[in-house]
Coordinates of C-alpha atoms in Angstrom, one line a residue:
X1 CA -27.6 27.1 -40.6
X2 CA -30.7 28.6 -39.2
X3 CA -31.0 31.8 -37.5
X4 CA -29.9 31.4 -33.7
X5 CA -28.2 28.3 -34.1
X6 CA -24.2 28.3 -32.2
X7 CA -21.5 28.7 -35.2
X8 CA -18.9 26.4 -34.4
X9 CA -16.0 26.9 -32.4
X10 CA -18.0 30.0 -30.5
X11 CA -21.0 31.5 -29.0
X12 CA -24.6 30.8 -30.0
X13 CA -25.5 33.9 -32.3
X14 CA -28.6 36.3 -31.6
X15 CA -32.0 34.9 -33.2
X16 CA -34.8 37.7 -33.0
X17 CA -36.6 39.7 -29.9
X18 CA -38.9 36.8 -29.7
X19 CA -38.9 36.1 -25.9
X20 CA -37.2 32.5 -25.4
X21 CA -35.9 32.3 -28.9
X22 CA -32.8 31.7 -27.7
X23 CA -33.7 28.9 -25.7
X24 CA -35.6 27.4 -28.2
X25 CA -33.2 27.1 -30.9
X26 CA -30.8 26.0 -28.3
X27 CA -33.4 23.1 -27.6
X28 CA -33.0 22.1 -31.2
X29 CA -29.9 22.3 -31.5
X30 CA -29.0 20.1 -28.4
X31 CA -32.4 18.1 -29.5
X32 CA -34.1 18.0 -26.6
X33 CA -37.7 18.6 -26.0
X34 CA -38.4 20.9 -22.8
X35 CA -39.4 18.1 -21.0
X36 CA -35.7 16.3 -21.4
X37 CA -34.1 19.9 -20.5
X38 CA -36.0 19.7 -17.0
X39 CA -35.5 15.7 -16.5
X40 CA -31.1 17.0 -17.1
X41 CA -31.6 19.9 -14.9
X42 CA -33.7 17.8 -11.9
X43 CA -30.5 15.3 -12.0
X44 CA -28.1 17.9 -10.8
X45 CA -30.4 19.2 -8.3
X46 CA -30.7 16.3 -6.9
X47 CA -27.7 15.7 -6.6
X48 CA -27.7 19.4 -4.9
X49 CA -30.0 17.9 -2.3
X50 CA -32.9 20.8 -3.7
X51 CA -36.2 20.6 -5.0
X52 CA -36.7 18.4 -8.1
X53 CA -38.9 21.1 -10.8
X54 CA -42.1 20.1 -12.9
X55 CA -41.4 18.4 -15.5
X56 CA -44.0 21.5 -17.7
X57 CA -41.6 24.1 -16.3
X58 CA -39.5 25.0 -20.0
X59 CA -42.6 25.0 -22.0
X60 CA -43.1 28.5 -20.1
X61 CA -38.8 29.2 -20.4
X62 CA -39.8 28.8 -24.3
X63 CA -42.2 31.5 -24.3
X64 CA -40.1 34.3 -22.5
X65 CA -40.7 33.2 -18.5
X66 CA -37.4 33.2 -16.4
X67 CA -37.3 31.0 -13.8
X68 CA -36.5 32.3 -10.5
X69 CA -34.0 30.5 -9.3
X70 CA -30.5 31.3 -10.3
X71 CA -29.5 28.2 -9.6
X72 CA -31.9 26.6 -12.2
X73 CA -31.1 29.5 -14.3
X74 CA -27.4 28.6 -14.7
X75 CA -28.1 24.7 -14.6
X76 CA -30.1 25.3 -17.8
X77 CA -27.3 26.8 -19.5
X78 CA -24.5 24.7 -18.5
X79 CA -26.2 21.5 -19.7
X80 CA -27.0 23.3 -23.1
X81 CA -23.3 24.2 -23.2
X82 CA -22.4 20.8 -22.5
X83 CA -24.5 19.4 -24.9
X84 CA -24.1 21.6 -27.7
X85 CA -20.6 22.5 -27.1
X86 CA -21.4 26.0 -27.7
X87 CA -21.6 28.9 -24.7
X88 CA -24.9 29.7 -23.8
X89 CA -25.3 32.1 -20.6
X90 CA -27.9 33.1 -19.1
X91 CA -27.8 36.8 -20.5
X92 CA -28.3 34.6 -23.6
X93 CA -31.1 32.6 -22.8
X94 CA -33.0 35.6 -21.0
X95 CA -32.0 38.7 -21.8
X96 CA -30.5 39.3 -18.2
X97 CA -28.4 42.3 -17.2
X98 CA -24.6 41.2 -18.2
X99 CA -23.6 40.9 -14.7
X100 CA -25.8 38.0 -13.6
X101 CA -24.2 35.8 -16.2
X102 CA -20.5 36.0 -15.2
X103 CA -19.7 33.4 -13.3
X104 CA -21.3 31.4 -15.8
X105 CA -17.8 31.0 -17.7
X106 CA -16.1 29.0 -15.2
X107 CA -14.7 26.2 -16.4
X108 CA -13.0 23.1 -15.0
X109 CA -9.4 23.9 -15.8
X110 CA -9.5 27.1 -14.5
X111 CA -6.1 28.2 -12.2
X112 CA -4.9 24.6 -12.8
X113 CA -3.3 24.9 -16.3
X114 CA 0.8 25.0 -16.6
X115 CA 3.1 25.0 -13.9
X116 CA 1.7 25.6 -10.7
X117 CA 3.7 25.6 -7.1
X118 CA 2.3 23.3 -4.3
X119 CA 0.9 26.5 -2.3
X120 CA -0.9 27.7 -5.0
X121 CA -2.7 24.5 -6.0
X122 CA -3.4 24.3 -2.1
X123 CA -4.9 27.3 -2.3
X124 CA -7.0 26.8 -4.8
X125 CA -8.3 23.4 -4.0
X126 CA -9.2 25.1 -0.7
X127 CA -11.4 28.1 -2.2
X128 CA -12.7 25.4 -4.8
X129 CA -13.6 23.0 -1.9
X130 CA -15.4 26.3 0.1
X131 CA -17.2 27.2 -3.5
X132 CA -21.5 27.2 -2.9
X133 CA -22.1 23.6 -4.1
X134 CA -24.9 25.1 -6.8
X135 CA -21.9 27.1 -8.1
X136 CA -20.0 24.1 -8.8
X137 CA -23.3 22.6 -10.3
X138 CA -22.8 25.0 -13.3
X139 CA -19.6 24.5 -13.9
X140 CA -18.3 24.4 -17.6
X141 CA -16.5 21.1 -18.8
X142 CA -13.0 22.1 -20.8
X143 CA -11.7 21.2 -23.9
X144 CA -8.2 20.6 -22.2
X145 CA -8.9 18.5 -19.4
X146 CA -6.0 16.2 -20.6
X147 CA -4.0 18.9 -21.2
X148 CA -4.0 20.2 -17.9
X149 CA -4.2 16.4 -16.3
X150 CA -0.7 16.1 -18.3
X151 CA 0.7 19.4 -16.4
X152 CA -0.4 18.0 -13.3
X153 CA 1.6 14.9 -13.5
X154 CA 4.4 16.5 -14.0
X155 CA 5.1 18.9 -11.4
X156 CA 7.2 18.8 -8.8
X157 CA 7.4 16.1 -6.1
X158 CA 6.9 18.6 -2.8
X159 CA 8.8 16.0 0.2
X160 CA 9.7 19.1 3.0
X161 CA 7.5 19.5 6.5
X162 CA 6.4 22.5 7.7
X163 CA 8.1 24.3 10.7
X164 CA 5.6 27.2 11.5
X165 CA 1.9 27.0 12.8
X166 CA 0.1 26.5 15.9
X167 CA -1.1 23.1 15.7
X168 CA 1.4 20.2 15.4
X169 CA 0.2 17.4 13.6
X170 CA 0.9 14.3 15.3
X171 CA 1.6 10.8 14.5
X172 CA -2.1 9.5 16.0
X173 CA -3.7 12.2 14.4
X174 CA -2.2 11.3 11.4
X175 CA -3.9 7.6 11.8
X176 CA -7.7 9.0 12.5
X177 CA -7.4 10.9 9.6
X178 CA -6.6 8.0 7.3
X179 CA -8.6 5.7 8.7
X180 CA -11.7 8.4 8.4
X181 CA -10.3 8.3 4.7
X182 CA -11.3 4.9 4.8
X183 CA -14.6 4.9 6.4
X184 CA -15.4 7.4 3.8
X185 CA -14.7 5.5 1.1
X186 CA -16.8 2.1 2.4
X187 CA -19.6 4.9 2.9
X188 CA -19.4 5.4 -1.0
X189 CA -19.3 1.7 -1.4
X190 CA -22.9 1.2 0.2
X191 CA -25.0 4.7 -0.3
X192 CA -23.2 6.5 -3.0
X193 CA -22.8 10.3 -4.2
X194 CA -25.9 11.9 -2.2
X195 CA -26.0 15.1 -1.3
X196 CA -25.3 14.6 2.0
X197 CA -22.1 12.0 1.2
X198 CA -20.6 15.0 -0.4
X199 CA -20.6 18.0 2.1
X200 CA -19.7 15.3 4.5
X201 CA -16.6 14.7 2.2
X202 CA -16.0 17.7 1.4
X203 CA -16.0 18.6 5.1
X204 CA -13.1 16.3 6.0
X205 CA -10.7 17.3 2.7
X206 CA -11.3 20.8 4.2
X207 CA -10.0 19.8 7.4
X208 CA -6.9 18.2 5.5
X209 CA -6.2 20.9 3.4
X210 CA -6.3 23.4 5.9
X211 CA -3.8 21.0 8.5
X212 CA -1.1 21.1 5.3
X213 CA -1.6 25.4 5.0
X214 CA -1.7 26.1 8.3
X215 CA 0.2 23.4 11.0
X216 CA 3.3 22.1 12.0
X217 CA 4.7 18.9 10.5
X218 CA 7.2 16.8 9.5
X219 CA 8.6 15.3 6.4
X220 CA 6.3 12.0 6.6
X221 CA 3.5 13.4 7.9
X222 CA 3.8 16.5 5.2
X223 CA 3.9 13.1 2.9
X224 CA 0.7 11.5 4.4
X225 CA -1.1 14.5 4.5
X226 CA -1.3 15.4 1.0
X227 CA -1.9 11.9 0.0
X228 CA -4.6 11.9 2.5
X229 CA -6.1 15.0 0.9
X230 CA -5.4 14.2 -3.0
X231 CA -8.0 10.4 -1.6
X232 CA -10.1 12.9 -0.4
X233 CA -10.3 14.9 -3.6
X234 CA -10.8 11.8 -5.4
X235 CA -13.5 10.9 -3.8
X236 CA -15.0 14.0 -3.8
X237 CA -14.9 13.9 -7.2
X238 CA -16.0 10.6 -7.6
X239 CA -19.2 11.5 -5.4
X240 CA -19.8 14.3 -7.6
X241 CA -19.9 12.5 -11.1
X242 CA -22.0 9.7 -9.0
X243 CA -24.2 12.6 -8.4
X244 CA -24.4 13.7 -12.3
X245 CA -22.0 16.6 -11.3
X246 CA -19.4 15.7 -13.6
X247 CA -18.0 18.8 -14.3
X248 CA -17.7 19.7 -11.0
X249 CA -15.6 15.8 -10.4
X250 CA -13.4 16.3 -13.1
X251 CA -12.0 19.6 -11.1
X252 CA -11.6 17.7 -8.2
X253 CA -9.9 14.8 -10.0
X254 CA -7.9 17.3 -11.3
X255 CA -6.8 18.5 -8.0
X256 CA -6.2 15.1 -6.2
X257 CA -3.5 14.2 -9.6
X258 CA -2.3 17.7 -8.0
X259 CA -1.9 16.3 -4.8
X260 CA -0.9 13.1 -5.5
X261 CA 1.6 13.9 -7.6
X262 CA 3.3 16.6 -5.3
X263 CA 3.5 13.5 -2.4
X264 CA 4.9 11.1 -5.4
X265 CA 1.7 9.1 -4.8
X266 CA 1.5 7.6 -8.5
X267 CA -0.7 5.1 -7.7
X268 CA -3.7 7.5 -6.7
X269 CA -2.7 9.4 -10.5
X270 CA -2.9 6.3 -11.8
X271 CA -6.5 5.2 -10.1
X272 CA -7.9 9.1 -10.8
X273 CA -6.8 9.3 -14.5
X274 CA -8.7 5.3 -15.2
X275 CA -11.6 7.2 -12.9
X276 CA -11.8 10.2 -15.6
X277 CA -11.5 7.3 -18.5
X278 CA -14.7 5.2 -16.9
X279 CA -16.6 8.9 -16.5
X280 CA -15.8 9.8 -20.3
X281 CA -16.9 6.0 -21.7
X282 CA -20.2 6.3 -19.2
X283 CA -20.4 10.2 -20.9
X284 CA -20.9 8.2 -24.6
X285 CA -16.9 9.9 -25.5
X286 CA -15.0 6.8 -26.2
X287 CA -11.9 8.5 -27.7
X288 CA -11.3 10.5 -24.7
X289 CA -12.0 7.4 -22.2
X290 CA -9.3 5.5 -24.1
X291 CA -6.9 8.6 -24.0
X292 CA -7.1 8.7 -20.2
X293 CA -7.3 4.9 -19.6
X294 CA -4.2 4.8 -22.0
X295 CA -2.5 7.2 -19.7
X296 CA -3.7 5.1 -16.4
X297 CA -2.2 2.2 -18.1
X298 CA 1.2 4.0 -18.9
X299 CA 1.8 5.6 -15.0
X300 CA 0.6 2.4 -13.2
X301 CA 3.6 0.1 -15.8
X302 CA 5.7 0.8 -12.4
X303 CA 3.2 0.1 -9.8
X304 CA 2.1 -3.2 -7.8
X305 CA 0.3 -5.7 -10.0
X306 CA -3.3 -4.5 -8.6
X307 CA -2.9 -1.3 -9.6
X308 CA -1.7 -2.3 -13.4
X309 CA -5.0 -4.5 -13.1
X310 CA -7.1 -1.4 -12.0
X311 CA -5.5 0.5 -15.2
X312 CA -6.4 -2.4 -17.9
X313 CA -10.4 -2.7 -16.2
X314 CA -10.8 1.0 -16.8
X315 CA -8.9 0.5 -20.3
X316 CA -11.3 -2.7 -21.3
X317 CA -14.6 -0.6 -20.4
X318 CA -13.2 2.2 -22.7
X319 CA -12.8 -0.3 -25.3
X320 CA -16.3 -1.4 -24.6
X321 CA -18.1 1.4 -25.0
X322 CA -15.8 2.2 -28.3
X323 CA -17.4 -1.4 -29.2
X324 CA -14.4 -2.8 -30.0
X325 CA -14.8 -6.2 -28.7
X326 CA -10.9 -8.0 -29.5
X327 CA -9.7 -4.9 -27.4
X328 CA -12.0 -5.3 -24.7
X329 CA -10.9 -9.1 -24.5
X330 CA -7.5 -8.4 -24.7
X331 CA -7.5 -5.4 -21.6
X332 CA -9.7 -7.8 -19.8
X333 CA -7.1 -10.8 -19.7
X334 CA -4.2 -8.5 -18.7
X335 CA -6.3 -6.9 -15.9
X336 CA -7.0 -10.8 -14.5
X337 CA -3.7 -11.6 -15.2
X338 CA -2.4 -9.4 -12.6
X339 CA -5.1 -9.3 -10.1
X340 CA -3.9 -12.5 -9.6
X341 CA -0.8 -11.3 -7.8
X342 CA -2.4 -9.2 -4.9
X343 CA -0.1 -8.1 -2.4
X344 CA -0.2 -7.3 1.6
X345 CA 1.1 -3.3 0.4
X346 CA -2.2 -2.8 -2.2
X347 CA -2.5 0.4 -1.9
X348 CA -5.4 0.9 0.4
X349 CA -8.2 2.3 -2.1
X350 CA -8.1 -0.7 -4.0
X351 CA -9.5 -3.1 -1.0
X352 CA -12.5 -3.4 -3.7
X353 CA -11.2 -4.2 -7.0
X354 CA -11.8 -8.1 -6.5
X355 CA -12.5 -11.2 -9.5
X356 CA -16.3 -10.5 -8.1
X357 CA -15.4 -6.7 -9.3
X358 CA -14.4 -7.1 -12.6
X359 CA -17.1 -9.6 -13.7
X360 CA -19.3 -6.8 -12.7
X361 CA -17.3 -4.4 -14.9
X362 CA -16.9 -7.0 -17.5
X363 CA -20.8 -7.7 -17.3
X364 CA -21.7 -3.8 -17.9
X365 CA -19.0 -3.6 -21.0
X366 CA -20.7 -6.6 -22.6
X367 CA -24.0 -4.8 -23.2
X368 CA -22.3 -1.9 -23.9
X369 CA -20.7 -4.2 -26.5
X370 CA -24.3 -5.9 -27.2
X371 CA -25.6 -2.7 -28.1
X372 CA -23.1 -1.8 -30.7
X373 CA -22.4 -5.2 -32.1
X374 CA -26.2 -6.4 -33.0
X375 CA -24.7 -9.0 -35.6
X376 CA -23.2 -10.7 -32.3
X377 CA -25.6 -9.4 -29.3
X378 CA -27.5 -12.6 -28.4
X379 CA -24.2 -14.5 -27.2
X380 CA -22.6 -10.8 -25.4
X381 CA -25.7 -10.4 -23.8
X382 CA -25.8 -14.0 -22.5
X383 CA -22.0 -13.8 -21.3
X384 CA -23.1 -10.3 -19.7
X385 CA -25.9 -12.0 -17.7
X386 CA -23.5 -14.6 -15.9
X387 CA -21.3 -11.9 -14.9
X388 CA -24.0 -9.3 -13.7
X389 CA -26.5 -11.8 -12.4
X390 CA -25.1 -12.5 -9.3
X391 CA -23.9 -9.3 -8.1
X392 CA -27.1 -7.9 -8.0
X393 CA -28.6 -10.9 -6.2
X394 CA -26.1 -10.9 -3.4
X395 CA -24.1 -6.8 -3.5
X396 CA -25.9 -5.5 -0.4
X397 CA -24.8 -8.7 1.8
X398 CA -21.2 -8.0 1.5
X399 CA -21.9 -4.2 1.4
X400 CA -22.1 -3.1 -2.0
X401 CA -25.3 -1.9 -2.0
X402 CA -24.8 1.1 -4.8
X403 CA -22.5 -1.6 -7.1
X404 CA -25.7 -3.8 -6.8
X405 CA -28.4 -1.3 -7.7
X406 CA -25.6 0.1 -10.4
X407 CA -25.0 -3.5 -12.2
X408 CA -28.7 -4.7 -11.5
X409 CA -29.5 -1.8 -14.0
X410 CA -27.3 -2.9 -16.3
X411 CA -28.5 -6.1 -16.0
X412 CA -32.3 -5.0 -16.6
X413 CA -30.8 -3.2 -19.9
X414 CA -29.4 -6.4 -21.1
X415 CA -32.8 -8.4 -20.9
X416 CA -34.0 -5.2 -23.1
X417 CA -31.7 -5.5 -25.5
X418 CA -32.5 -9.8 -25.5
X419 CA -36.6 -8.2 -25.7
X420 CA -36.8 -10.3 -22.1
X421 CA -40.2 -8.6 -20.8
X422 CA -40.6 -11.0 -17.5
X423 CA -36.6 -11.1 -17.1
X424 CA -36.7 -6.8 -17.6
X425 CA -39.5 -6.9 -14.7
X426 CA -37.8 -9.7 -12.6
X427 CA -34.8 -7.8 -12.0
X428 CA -36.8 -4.0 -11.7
X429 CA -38.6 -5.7 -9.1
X430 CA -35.5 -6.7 -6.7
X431 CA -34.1 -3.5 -7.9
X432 CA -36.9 -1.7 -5.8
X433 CA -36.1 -2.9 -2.3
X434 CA -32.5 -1.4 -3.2
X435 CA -33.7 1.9 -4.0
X436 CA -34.0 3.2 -0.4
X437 CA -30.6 2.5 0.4
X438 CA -28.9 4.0 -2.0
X439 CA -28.3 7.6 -2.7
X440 CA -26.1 7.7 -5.6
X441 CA -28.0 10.2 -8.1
X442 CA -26.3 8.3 -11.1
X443 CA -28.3 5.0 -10.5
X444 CA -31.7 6.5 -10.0
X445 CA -31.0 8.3 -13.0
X446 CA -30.1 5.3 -14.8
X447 CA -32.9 3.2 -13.3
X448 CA -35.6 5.7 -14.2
X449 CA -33.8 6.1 -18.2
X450 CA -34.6 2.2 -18.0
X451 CA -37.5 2.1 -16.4
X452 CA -38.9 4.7 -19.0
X453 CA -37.4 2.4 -22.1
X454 CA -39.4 -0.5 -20.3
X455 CA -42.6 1.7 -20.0
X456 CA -42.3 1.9 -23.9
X457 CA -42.3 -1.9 -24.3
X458 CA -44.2 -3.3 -21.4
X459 CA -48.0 -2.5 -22.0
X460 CA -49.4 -5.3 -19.7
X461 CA -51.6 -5.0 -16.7
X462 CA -48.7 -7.0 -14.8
X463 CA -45.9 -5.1 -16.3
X464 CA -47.5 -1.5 -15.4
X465 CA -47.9 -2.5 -11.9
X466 CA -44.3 -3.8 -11.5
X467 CA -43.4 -0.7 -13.1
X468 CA -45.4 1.2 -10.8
X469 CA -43.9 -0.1 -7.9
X470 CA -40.0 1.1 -9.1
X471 CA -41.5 4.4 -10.0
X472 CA -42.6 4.9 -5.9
X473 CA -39.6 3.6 -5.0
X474 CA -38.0 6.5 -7.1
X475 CA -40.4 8.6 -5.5
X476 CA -39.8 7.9 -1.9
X477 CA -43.5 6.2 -1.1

């Protein structure tokens, strides 16, 4: 093991006085180039809503230069701790003064491990929520996110009002608030996890949160409230991994199983724990997707059919990207199987999860399937075309606008895969007039991975203006 290179299970070790030694054996080790270090730090701040950097900028980290920002600062060592799995701080990675590197250990289980009474979990959603949103930007992912998602669901249900406050929450109050819960959510549906989604989110659970500490209530509403806030927290966190702020999600997924699960609300655990399994398959960690879309599957056995189906999609996309292609079949049918029993009491979230919705799903698996099944990749990617095809033709007419731009990429990936040049560039090209509309930092980010894979195939004069024309759509011209 060279000099400077993280011993596993702890910290990176000391390599030298060379200025940006650190960072350059931490380059290695994660192996990245500078240029890839930038192109992971610009995706979160986008998703911040800030200032996207050069993409030269590490080539002067690697020589010694600290970067101004402190933002950028702890960015750059949370993604090498992410993808090293080893802790690398800023006093690390530039020699700062001890101080400037604390809050660097965060880490998304913090305060919500073991037994924990509803107050307190209240409490600490609340500060969480108020937390600088470049602070939850560098937060640490945890080794014992299940472990702590396995404490949440079991504490205890919290079914009592509240008699004290100023404000009483009222029956039509009640209402606005879950209807705004709703709006929210078809928001998501048509621009995605921007910057400006998420402090508008974040906003209203603050509003929620602080109605359950500090009004009057009564047992229902006490009920609706914390459901409201726990759909709240979900989609917060949802915004945030559709942002490339997954860290930062999981905590809030984390807090809404809190929520739900103090309300009794096990459909909502049920829909966040397949959430955390669909962000762990799209993260490459199949094993943990299948743990948590295992454990979806296992709380929704009780629940309305739609819900069981919601469990077996996100159990059927871990399968996927595990590769295993008789397991993705077999979730599949069982989630079709019941969406064929909708009922008038769905629970409300799930207005979305349609036939039309798992096709898409089902088309994305497939080349995630293609990619690790070459010996049987023609005939996936063909099945995965008939599925994604169509979304991304007609999504923005029924208001899907991010699921289109999402599964289009997909679809552009699959006619990689089949070495389709003119299909590749057929579906970039309507990709671009979806661009503008969508402000989910997840899809750009996919669609500029792909569009970069294309720029390594696609040499003609045709091809690089069609390729052109995505990259100022990117761009904003």
């Amino acid at each position: 093991m060279t000099l400077g290179e993280p011993q596993p299970g702890g910290e990176a070790t000391p390599c030298g006085d060379r200025p940006g030694a650190v960072l350059a054996e931490a380059l290695k080790f994660a192996g990245w180039s500078p240029r890839d270090l930038v192109r992971v730090i610009n995706g979160q701040l986008t998703g911040l809503g800030e200032r996207r950097l050069d993409l030269t900028a590490a080539h002067a980290w690697s020589r010694g230069a600290v970067p101004r920002s402190e933002t950028v600062r702890r960015l750059a060592a949370a993604v090498l701790s992410d993808r090293t799995g080893r802790t690398y701080t800023q006093t690390m990675l530039w020699d700062l003064p001890v101080p400037a590197a604390r809050s660097d250990e965060r880490t998304v289980t913090d305060g919500l491990l073991g037994r924990r009474s509803l107050p307190a979990v209240l409490a600490t959603a609340t500060a969480w929520n108020s937390t600088d949103p470049a602070t939850q930007a560098t937060l640490r992912s945890a080794g014992d996110l299940f472990t702590a998602v396995w404490d949440a669901d079991r504490q205890a249900v919290h079914s009592t009002g509240r008699e004290s406050g100023t404000d009483h929450v009222l029956p039509p109050m009640m209402a606005v608030l879950e209807s705004h819960l709703a709006d929210l959510r078809r928001l998501d549906d048509a621009t995605g996890g921007g910057a400006i989604s998420q402090r508008y989110v974040r906003t209203a659970l603050d509003g929620v949160l602080s109605l359950l500490r500090n009004s009057r209530y009564t047992p229902d509403i006490g009920t609706r409230l914390l459901r409201t806030a726990a759909g709240l927290a979900q989609l917060a966190g949802w915004m945030a991994f559709d942002a490339d702020l997954s860290p930062s999600g999981q905590r809030y997924q984390l807090l809404a199983i809190r929520l739900a699960r103090a309300s009794a609300d096990h459909d909502t655990v049920a829909n966040v724990l397949g959430m955390l399994a669909y962000q762990h398959a799209a993260a490459g960690s199949p094993t943990a997707a299948i743990r948590f879309a295992e454990a979806a599957v296992e709380t929704a056995a009780r629940s309305v059919p739609t819900v069981r189906a919601r469990a077996l999609g996100r159990l059927a996309t871990a399968h996927a990207a595990a590769g295993d292609i008789d397991a993705f079949r077999t979730a599949t049918d069982r989630c079709l199987t019941y969406l064929q029993h909708r009922r008038d009491d769905d629970p409300p979230a799930l207005y979305y999860f349609t036939a039309e919705q798992v096709a898409a799903e089902n088309g994305q698996g497939l080349v995630d399937l293609a990619a690790a099944n070459p010996g049987r990749c023609r005939r996936l990617l063909a099945e995965a075309h008939g599925l994604l095809a169509p979304l991304t033709a007609h999504g923005p007419t029924s208001g899907y606008t991010r699921s289109a731009l999402l599964h289009g990429v997909h679809l552009a990936r699959a006619h990689l895969l089949a070495h389709d040049s003119e299909a590749t560039l057929d579906t970039l090209g309507r990709l671009t007039s979806y661009v503008p509309e969508v402000q989910s930092v997840r899809c750009r980010n996919l669609l500029t991975g792909i569009r970069r894979h294309a720029g390594s195939r696609i040499k003609s004069p045709t091809g690089i203006d069609a390729l052109g024309q995505i990259d100022r759509a990117l761009s904003g011209i």
